[in-house]
GROMACS .gro file of C-alpha atoms in nm:
model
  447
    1UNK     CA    1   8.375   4.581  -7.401
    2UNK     CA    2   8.754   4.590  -7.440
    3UNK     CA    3   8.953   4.842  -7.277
    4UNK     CA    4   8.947   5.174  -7.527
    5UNK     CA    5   9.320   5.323  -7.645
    6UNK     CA    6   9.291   5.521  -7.341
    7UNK     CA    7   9.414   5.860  -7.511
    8UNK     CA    8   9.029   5.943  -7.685
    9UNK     CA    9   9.153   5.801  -7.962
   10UNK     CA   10   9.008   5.558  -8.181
   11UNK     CA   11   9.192   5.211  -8.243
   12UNK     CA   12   9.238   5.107  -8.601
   13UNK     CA   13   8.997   4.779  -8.545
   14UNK     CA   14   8.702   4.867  -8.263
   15UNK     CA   15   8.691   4.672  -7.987
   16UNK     CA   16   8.421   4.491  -7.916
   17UNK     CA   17   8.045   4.579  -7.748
   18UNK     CA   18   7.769   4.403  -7.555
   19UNK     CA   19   7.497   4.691  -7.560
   20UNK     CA   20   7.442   4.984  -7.725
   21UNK     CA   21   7.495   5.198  -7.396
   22UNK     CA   22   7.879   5.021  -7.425
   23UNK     CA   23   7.940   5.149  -7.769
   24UNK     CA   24   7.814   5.495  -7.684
   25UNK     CA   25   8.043   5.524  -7.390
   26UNK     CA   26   8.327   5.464  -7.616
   27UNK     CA   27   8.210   5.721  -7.826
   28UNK     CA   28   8.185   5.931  -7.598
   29UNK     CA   29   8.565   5.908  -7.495
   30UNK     CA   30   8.669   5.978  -7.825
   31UNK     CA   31   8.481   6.216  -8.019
   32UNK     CA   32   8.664   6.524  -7.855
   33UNK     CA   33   8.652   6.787  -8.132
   34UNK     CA   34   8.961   6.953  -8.273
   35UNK     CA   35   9.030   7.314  -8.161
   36UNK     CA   36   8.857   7.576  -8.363
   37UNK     CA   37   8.530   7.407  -8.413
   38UNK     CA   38   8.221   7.396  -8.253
   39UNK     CA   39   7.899   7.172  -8.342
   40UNK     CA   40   7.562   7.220  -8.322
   41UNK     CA   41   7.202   7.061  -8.455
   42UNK     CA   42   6.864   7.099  -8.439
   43UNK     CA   43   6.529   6.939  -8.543
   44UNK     CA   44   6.238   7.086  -8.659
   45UNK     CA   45   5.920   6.961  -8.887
   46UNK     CA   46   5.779   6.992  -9.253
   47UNK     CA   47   5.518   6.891  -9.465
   48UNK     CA   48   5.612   6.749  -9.847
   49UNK     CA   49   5.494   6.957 -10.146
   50UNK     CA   50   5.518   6.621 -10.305
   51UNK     CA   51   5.373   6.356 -10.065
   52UNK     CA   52   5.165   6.620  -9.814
   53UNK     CA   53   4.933   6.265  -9.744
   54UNK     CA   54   5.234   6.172  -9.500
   55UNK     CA   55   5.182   6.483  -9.306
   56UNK     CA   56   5.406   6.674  -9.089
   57UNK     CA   57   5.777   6.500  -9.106
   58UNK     CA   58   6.072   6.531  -8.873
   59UNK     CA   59   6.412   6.722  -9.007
   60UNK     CA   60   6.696   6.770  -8.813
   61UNK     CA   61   7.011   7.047  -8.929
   62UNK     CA   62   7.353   7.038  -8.799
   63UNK     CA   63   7.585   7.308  -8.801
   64UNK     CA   64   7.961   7.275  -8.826
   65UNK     CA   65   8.155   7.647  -8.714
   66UNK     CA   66   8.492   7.729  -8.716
   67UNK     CA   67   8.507   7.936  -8.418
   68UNK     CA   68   8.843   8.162  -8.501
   69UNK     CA   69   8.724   8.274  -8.845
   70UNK     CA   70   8.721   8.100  -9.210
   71UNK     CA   71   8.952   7.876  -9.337
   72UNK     CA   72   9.173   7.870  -9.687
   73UNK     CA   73   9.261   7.492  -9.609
   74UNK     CA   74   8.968   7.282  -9.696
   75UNK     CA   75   8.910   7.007  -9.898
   76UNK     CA   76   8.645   6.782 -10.054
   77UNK     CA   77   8.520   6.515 -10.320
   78UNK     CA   78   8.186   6.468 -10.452
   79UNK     CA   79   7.987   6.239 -10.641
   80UNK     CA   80   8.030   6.163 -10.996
   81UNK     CA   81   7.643   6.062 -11.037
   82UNK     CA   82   7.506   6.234 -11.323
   83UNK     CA   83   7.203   6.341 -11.097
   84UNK     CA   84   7.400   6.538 -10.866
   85UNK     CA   85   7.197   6.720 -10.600
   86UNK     CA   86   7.223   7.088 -10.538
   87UNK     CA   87   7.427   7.120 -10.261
   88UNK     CA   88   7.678   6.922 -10.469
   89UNK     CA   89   7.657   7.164 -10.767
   90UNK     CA   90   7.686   7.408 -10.529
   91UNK     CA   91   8.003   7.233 -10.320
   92UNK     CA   92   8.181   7.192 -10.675
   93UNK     CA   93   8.156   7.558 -10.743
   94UNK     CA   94   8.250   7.678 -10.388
   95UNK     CA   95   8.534   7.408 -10.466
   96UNK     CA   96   8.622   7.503 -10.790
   97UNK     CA   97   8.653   7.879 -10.717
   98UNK     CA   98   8.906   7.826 -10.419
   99UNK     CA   99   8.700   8.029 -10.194
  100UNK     CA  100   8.746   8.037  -9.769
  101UNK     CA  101   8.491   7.796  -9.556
  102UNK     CA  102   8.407   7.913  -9.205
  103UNK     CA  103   8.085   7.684  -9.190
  104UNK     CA  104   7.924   7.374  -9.318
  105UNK     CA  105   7.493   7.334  -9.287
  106UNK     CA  106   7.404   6.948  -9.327
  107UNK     CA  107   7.050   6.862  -9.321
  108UNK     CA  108   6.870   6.528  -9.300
  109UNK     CA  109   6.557   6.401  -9.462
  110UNK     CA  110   6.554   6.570  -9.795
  111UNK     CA  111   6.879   6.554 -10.027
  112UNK     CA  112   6.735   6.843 -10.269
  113UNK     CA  113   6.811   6.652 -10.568
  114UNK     CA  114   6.621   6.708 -10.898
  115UNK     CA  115   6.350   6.864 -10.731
  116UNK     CA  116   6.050   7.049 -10.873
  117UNK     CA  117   6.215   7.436 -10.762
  118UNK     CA  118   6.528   7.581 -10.806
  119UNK     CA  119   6.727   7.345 -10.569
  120UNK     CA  120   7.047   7.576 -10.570
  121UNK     CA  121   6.872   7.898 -10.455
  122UNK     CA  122   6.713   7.622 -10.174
  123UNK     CA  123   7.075   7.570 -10.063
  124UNK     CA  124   7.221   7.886 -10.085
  125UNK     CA  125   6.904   8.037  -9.875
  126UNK     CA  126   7.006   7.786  -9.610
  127UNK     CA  127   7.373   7.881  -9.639
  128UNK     CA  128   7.299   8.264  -9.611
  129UNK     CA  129   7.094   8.194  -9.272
  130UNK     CA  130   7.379   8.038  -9.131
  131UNK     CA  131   7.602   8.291  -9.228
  132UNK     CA  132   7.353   8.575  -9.081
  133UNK     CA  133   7.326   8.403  -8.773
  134UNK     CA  134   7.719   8.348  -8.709
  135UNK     CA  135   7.775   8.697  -8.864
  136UNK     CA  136   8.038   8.536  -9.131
  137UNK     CA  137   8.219   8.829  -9.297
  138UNK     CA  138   8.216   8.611  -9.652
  139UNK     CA  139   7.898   8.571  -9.616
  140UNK     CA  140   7.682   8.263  -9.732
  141UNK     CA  141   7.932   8.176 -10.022
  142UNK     CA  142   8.167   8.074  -9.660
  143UNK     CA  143   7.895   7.793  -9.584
  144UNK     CA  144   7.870   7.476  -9.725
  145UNK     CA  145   7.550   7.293  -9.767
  146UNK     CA  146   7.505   6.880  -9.763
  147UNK     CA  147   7.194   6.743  -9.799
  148UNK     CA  148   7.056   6.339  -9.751
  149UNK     CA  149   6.722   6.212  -9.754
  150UNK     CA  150   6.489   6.151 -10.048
  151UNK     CA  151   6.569   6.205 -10.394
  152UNK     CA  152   6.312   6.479 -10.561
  153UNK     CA  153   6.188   6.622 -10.273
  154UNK     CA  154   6.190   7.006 -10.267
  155UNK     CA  155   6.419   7.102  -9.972
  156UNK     CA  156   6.207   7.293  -9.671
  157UNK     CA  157   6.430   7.572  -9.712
  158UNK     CA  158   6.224   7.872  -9.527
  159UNK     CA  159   6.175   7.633  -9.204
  160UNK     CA  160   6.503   7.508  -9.213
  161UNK     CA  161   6.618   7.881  -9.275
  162UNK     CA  162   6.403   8.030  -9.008
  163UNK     CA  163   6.303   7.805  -8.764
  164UNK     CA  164   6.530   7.493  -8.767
  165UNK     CA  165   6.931   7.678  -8.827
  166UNK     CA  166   6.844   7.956  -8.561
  167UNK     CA  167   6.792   7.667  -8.310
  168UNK     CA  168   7.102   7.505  -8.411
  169UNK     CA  169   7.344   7.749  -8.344
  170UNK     CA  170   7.240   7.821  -8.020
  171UNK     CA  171   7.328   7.508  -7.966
  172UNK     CA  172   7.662   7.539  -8.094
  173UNK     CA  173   7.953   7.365  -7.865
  174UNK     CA  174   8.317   7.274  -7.877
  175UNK     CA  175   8.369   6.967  -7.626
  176UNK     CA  176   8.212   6.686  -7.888
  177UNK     CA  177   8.155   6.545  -8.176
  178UNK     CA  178   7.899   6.294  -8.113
  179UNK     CA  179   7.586   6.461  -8.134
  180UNK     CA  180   7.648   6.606  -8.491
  181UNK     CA  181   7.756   6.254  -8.612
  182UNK     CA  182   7.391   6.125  -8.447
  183UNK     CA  183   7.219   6.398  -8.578
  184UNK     CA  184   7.312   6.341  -8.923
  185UNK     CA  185   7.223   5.991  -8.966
  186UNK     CA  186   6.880   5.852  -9.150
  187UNK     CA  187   6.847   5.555  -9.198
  188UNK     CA  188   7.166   5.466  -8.994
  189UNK     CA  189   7.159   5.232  -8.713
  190UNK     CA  190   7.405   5.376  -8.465
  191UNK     CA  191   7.635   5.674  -8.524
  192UNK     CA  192   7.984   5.653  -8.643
  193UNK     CA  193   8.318   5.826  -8.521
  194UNK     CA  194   8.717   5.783  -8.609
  195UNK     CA  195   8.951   5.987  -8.418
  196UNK     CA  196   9.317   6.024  -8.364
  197UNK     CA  197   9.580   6.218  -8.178
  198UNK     CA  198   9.891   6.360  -8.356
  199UNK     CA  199  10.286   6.346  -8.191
  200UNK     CA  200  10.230   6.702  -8.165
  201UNK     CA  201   9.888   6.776  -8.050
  202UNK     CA  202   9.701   6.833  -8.359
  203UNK     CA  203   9.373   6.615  -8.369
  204UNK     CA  204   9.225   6.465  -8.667
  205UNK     CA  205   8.816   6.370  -8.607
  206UNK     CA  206   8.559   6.213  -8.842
  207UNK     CA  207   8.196   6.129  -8.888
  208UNK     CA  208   7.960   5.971  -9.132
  209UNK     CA  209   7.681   5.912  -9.229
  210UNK     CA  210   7.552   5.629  -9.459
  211UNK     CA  211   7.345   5.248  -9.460
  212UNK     CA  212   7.181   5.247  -9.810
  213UNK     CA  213   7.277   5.392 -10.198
  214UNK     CA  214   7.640   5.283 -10.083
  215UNK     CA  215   7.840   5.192 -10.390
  216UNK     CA  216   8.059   5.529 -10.465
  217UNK     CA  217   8.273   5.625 -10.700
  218UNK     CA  218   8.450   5.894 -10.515
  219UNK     CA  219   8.375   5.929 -10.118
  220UNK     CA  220   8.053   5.796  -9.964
  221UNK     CA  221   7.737   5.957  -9.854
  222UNK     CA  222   7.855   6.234  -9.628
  223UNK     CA  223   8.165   6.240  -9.438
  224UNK     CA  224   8.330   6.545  -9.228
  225UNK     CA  225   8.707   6.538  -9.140
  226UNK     CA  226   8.811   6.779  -8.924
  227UNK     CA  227   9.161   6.890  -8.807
  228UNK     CA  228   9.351   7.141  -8.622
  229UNK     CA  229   9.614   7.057  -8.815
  230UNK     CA  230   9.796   7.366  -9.038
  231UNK     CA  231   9.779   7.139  -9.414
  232UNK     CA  232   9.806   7.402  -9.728
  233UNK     CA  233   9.485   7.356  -9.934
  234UNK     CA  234   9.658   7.161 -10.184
  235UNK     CA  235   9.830   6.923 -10.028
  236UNK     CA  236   9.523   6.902  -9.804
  237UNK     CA  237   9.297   6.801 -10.166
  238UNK     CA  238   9.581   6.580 -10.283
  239UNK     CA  239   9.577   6.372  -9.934
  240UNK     CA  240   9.157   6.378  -9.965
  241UNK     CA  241   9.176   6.178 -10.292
  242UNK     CA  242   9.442   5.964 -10.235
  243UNK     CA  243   9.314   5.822  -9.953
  244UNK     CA  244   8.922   5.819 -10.107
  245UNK     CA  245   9.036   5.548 -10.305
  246UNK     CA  246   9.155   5.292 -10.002
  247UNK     CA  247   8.818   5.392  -9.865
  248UNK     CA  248   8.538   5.541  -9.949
  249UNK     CA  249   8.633   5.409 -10.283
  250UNK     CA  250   8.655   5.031 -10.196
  251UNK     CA  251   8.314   4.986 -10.024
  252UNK     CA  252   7.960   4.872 -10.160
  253UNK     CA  253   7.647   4.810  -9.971
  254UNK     CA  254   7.372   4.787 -10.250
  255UNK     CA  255   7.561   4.872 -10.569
  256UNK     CA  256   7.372   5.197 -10.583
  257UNK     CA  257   7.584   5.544 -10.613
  258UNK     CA  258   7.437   5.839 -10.421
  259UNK     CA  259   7.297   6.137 -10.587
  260UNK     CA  260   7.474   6.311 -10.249
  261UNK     CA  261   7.793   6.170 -10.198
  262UNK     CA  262   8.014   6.420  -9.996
  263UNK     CA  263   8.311   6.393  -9.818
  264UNK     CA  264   8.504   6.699  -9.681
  265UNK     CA  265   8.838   6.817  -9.534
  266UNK     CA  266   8.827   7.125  -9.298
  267UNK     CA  267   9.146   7.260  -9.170
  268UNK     CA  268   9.151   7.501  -8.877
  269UNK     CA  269   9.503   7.600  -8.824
  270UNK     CA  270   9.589   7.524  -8.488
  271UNK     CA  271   9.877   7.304  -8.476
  272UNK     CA  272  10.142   7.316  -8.763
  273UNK     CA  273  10.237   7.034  -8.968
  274UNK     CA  274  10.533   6.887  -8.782
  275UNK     CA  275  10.520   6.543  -8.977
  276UNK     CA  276  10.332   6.471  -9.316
  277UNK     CA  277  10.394   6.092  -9.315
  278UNK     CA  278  10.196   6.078  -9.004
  279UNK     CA  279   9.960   6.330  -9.082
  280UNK     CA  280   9.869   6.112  -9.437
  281UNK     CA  281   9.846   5.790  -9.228
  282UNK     CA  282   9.658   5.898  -8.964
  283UNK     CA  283   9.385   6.028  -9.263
  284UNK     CA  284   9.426   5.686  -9.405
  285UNK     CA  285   9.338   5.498  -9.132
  286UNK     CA  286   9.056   5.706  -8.994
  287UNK     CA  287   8.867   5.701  -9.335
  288UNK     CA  288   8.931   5.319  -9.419
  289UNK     CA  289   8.799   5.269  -9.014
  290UNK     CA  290   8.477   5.515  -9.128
  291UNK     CA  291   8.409   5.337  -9.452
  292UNK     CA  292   8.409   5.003  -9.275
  293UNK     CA  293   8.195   5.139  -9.033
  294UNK     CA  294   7.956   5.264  -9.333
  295UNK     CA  295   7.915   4.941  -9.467
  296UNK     CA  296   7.878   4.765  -9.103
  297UNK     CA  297   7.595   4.970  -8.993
  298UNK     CA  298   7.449   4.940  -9.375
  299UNK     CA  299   7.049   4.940  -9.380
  300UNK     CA  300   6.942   4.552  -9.310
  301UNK     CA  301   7.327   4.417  -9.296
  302UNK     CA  302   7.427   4.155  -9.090
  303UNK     CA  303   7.745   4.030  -9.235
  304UNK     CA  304   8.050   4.226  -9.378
  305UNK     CA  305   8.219   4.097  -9.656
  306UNK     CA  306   8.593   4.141  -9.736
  307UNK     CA  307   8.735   4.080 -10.055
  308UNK     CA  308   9.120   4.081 -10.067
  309UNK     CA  309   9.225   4.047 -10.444
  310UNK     CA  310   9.599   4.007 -10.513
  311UNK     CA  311   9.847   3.961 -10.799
  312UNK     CA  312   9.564   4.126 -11.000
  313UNK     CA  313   9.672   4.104 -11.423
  314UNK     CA  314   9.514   4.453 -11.441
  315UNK     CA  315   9.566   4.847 -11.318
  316UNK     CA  316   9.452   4.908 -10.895
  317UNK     CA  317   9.093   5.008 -11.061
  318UNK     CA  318   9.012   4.711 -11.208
  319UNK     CA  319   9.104   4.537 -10.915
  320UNK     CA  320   8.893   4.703 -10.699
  321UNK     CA  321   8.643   4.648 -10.995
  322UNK     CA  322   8.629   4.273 -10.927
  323UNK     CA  323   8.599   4.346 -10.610
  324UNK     CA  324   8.286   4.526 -10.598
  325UNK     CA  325   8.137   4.264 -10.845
  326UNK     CA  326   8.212   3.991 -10.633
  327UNK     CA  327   8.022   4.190 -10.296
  328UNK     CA  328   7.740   4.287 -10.540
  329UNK     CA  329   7.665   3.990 -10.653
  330UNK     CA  330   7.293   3.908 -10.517
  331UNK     CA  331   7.351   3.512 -10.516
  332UNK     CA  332   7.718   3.563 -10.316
  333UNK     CA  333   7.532   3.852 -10.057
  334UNK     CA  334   7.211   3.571 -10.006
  335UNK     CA  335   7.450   3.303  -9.961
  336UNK     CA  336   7.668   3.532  -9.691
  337UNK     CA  337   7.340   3.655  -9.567
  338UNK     CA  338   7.215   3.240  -9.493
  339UNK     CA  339   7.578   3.119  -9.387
  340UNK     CA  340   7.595   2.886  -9.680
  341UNK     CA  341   7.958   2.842  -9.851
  342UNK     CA  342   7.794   2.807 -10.170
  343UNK     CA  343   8.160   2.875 -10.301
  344UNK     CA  344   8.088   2.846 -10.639
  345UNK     CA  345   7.889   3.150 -10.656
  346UNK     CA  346   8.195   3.349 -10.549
  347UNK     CA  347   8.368   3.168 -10.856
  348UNK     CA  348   8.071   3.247 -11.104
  349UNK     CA  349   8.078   3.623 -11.017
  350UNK     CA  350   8.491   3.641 -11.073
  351UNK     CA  351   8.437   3.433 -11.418
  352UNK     CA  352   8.191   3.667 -11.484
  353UNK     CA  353   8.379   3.953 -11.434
  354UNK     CA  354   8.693   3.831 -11.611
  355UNK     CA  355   8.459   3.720 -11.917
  356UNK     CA  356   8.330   4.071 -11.999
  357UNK     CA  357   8.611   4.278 -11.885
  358UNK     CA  358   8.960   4.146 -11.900
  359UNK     CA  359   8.864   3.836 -12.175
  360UNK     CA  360   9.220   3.805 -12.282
  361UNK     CA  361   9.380   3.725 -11.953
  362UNK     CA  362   9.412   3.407 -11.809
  363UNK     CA  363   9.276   3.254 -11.469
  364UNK     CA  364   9.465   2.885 -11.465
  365UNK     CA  365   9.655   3.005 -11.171
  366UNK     CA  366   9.396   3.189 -10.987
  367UNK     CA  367   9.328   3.074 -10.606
  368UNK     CA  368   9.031   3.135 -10.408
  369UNK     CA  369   8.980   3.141 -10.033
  370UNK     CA  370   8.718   3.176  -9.753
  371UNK     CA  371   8.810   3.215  -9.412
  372UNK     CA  372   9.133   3.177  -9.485
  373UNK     CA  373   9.100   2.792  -9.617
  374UNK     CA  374   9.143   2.694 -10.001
  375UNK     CA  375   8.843   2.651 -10.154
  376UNK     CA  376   8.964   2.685 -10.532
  377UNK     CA  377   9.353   2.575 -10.701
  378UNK     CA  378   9.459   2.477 -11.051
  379UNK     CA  379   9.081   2.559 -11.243
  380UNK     CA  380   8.932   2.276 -10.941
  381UNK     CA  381   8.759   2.341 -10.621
  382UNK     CA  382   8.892   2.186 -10.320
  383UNK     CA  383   8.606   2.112 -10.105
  384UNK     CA  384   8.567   1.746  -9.966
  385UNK     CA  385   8.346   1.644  -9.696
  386UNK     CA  386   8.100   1.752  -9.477
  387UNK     CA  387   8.432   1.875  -9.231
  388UNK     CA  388   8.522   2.168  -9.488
  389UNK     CA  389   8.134   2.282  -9.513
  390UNK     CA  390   8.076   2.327  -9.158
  391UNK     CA  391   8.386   2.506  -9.166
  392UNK     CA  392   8.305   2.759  -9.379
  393UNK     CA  393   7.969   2.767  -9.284
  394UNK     CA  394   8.086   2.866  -8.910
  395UNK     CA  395   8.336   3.121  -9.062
  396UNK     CA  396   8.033   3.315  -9.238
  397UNK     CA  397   7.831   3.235  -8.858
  398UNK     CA  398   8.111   3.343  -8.639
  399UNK     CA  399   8.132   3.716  -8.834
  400UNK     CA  400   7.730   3.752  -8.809
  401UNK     CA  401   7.567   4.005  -8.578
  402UNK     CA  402   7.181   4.069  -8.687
  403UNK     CA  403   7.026   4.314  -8.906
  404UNK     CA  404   6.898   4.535  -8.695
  405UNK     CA  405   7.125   4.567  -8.356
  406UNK     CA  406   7.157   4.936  -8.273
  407UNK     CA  407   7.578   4.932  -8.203
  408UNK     CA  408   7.854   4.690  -8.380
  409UNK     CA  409   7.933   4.402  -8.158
  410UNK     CA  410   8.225   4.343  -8.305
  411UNK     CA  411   8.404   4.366  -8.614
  412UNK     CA  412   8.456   4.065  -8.768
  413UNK     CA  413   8.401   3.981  -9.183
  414UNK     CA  414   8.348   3.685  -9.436
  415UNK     CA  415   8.697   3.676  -9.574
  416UNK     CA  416   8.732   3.631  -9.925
  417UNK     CA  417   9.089   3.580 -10.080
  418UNK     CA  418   9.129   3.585 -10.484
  419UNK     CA  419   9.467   3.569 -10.599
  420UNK     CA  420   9.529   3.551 -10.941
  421UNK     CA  421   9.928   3.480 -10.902
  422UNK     CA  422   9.994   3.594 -11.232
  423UNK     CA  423   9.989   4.005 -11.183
  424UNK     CA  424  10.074   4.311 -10.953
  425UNK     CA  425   9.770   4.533 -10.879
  426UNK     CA  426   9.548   4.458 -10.539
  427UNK     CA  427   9.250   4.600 -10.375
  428UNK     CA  428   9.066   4.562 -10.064
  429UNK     CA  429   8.683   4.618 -10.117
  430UNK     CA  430   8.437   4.593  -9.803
  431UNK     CA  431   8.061   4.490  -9.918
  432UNK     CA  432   7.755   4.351  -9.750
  433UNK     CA  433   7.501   4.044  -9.733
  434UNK     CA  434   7.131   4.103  -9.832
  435UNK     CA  435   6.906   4.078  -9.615
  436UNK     CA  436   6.516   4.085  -9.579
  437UNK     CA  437   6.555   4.368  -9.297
  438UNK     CA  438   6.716   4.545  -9.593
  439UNK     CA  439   6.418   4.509  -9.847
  440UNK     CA  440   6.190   4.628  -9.548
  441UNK     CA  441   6.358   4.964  -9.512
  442UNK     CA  442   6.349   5.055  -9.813
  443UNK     CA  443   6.010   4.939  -9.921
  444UNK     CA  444   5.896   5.229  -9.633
  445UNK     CA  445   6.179   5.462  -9.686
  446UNK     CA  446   6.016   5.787  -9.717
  447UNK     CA  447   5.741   5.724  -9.413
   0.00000   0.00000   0.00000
C-alpha cells in the first residue's frame, strides 16, 4: 500500500492495496467520526411473511446519534423512482416539514418498499424505538429511517423494534465510523469511507452503501455525510444538490434506479463555518470519491468505466445523458468486461444516442478516445494494425481487478474521451463492465 495522507484523511484518488487487511487498515486511520456523533449497529434474525421456505434470515440495524441534542441543519435527497419505499415517503415528509434530526435508524436486508402492510407505520415504529431508547425529546418524528434489501418484503419491524435497535445503541460509540459503513452494506464487497479535515478543525465524514440497482437520478443507494461543521439548513440543502449532480448523479452500474435511494447531510454544530469555498469543495470531493467507490465495489464489477464527454452541443444533463448510455450499453460493458477494444460499439451507442435524442445536431467533428489514444476523427476510425489493438486491449487489462476481490486494489478506469468540438456542456459519468459474477448475485439475491 502507499503511504496514507497521514492526517486521517482521505486522499482524493486511494492509494493502492495488496490485501484486504491493507485496505482496512487505511480505513481504519481515517474514519474518525466528527464531534457530536456516535455510531452504533446490531444484527439480529427474521423469518419472511413472503418467502418463510428460506427460513430464519440475518438483519443487521445501525444507529446514527447526535450526542449533544437534535439538529436544525440537515439535509437530504431522495429518489425520484415512482416506487418509492417507505422510509423515503417518510424522509420527504420529515424533509418537507423542516423538522430537527437527532437520529438516523438504517436497516439492511429489507428496503420496505411496496410491501403487503402499511410500510410507513413499519418505519415510524422503528423510528419511535430509537427515540425511546435515546430518550429524544422530539420524539420518533427526530429519527430518520433508511431501509435496503429486497423490494416487497414487509419490514421485521417488532424484532427490529425490540430486539435488534435495543442492541444497537448499547453499542453506540464516538471514535469510528467504520463499523456503521460495514454494517450497512448487502451485497457490497468491502465497505466504503471518504473523509476530510477542515483549516479549522471541522471534519466532514462519509459512508455508503451500494453494488447493484445503481443508475440514480438524484443520490445513490444510501449515503450519510456527517459534519461538525455549523452550515444553516439551507445552504446546507443547496450544497447537497449541487454536488449530487457531479456524483451520485454521474454514476451507473446496471442502469437500474433504486426504489431506496438516500443520501443525507447531518450537521452537528461544532465548528463554525470559517470558509464556504472550502467547505463546498471538500463535499465535492468526498461524494465524487464515494460514488466512484459505489460503482468500483459494484456487484460482479471488475472494470470501471469513465466517460469524459466534452464540447457537448447540448445543456450539462444531456451530457451526462450520453454518458450513462454509453456505460449502459450491454455490448460496450461485455466488451470492457473481455478486454476487447471493440471500438465501434462505443461509436454505435453515441450514434444511437444522438439519433433519438439530439437528431438535429451534427457529429462531423466529433472525436473519440480510449486510453487516451484516437480511435475515431473526421466520421473515420483510426485504428491500423495489430500495434493499436494490443494497445487498447492492455489499457482495458491494466485497469482490471476481478469480480469478486474483497478491497479495491487500485483505482484505475477504461478511459473513454468523446468530444464533440462543436459545443460547451461536459460531464463525467463513472459506469461498469458486466460480468458473469454479476448475473450470479443476482440470480440468488434474496437467499
Amino acid at each position: 500500500m502507499s503511504s496514507s495522507s497521514g492526517n486521517g484523511d482521505t486522499t482524493d484518488t486511494l492509494p493502492t492495496f495488496n490485501s484486504e487487511k491493507e485496505y482496512l487498515d487505511y480505513l481504519h486511520t481515517v474514519s474518525q467520526l466528527p464531534r457530536g456523533f456516535a455510531t452504533g449497529s446490531a444484527e439480529g434474525k427474521f423469518t419472511s411473511a413472503e418467502a418463510p421456505s428460506l427460513g430464519e434470515l440475518p438483519i443487521r440495524c445501525t444507529i446514527i446519534s447526535l450526542t449533544n441534542g437534535a439538529t436544525d441543519n440537515w439535509a437530504a435527497v431522495f429518489t425520484t423512482n415512482k416506487f418509492p419505499g417507505a422510509p423515503v415517503l417518510v424522509g420527504r415528509d420529515r424533509l418537507e416539514k423542516g423538522g430537527p434530526l437527532q437520529a438516523v435508524v438504517i436497516n439492511n436486508k429489507v428496503s420496505n418498499v411496496c410491501s403487503g402492510g402499511d410500510g410507513i407505520a413499519d418505519a415510524e415504529l422503528v423510528c419511535e424505538s430509537v427515540a425511546a431508547a435515546l430518550r429524544l425529546p422530539g420524539g420518533g418524528r427526530t429519527v430518520l429511517p433508511s431501509s435496503t434489501g429486497v423490494i416487497g418484503w414487509r419490514l421485521p419491524a417488532h424484532e427490529l423494534a425490540k430486539e435488534i435497535v435495543p442492541k444497537a445503541i448499547v453499542k453506540l460509540q464516538s471514535e469510528s465510523i467504520l463499523g456503521a459503513a460495514q454494517a450497512i452494506m448487502t451485497t457490497d464487497r468491502y465497505p466504503k469511507v471518504r473523509s476530510k479535515t477542515l483549516s479549522n478543525g471541522a471534519r466532514i465524514v462519509a459512508i455508503g452503501k451500494g453494488a447493484g440497482m445503481i443508475e440514480p437520478n438524484m443520490a445513490t443507494m444510501l449515503s450519510y455525510i456527517l459534519t461538525d461543521a455549523t452550515v444553516p439548513k439551507a445552504k446546507l440543502q443547496q450544497m447537497l444538490s449541487d454536488v449530487v449532480g457531479k456524483s451520485f448523479n454521474s454514476i451507473s452500474v446496471d442502469g437500474d434506479e433504486s426504489t431506496s435511494d438516500t443520501v443525507t447531510l447531518l450537521a452537528s454544530n461544532h465548528f463554525p463555518l470559517e470558509d464556504e469555498d472550502e467547505f463546498r469543495h471538500a463535499l465535492e470531493n468526498i461524494c465524487i470519491g464515494l460514488a466512484s467507490d459505489i460503482v468500483r465495489n459494484g456487484e460482479g464489477t471488475s472494470h470501471v468505466i469513465k466517460v469524459n464527454v466534452k464540447n457537448f452541443p447540448g445543456t450539462e444533463k444531456e451530457a451526462r445523458a450520453l454518458g450513462r448510455h454509453i456505460v449502459n450499453s450491454p455490448l460496450v460493458k461485455c466488451a470492457v468486461n473481455g478486454n476487447d477494444p471493440n471500438t465501434g460499439r462505443i461509436a454505435g451507442a453515441i450514434g444511437s444516442f444522438m439519433g433519438k435524442f439530439k437528431r438535429n445536431e451534427s457529429v462531423d467533428k466529433m472525436s473519440l478516445t480510449l486510453g487516451g489514444r484516437c480511435i475515431f476523427s473526421n466520421k473515420k476510425f483510426v485504428l491500423e494494425g495489430d500495434k493499436v489493438e494490443k494497445e487498447l486491449s492492455n489499457h482495458m487489462k491494466d485497469a482490471e481487478y476481478g469480480d469478486a476481490t474483497s478491497y479495491p486494489p487500485h483505482q484505475k478506469f477504461v478511459e473513454v474521451g468523446v468530444d464533440f468540438n462543436s459545443g460547451t456542456s461536459s460531464a463525467v459519468v463513472i459506469g461498469s463492465d458486466l460480468s458473469k459474477e454479476y448475473v450470479s448475485v443476482n440470480a440468488d439475491y434474496r437467499s
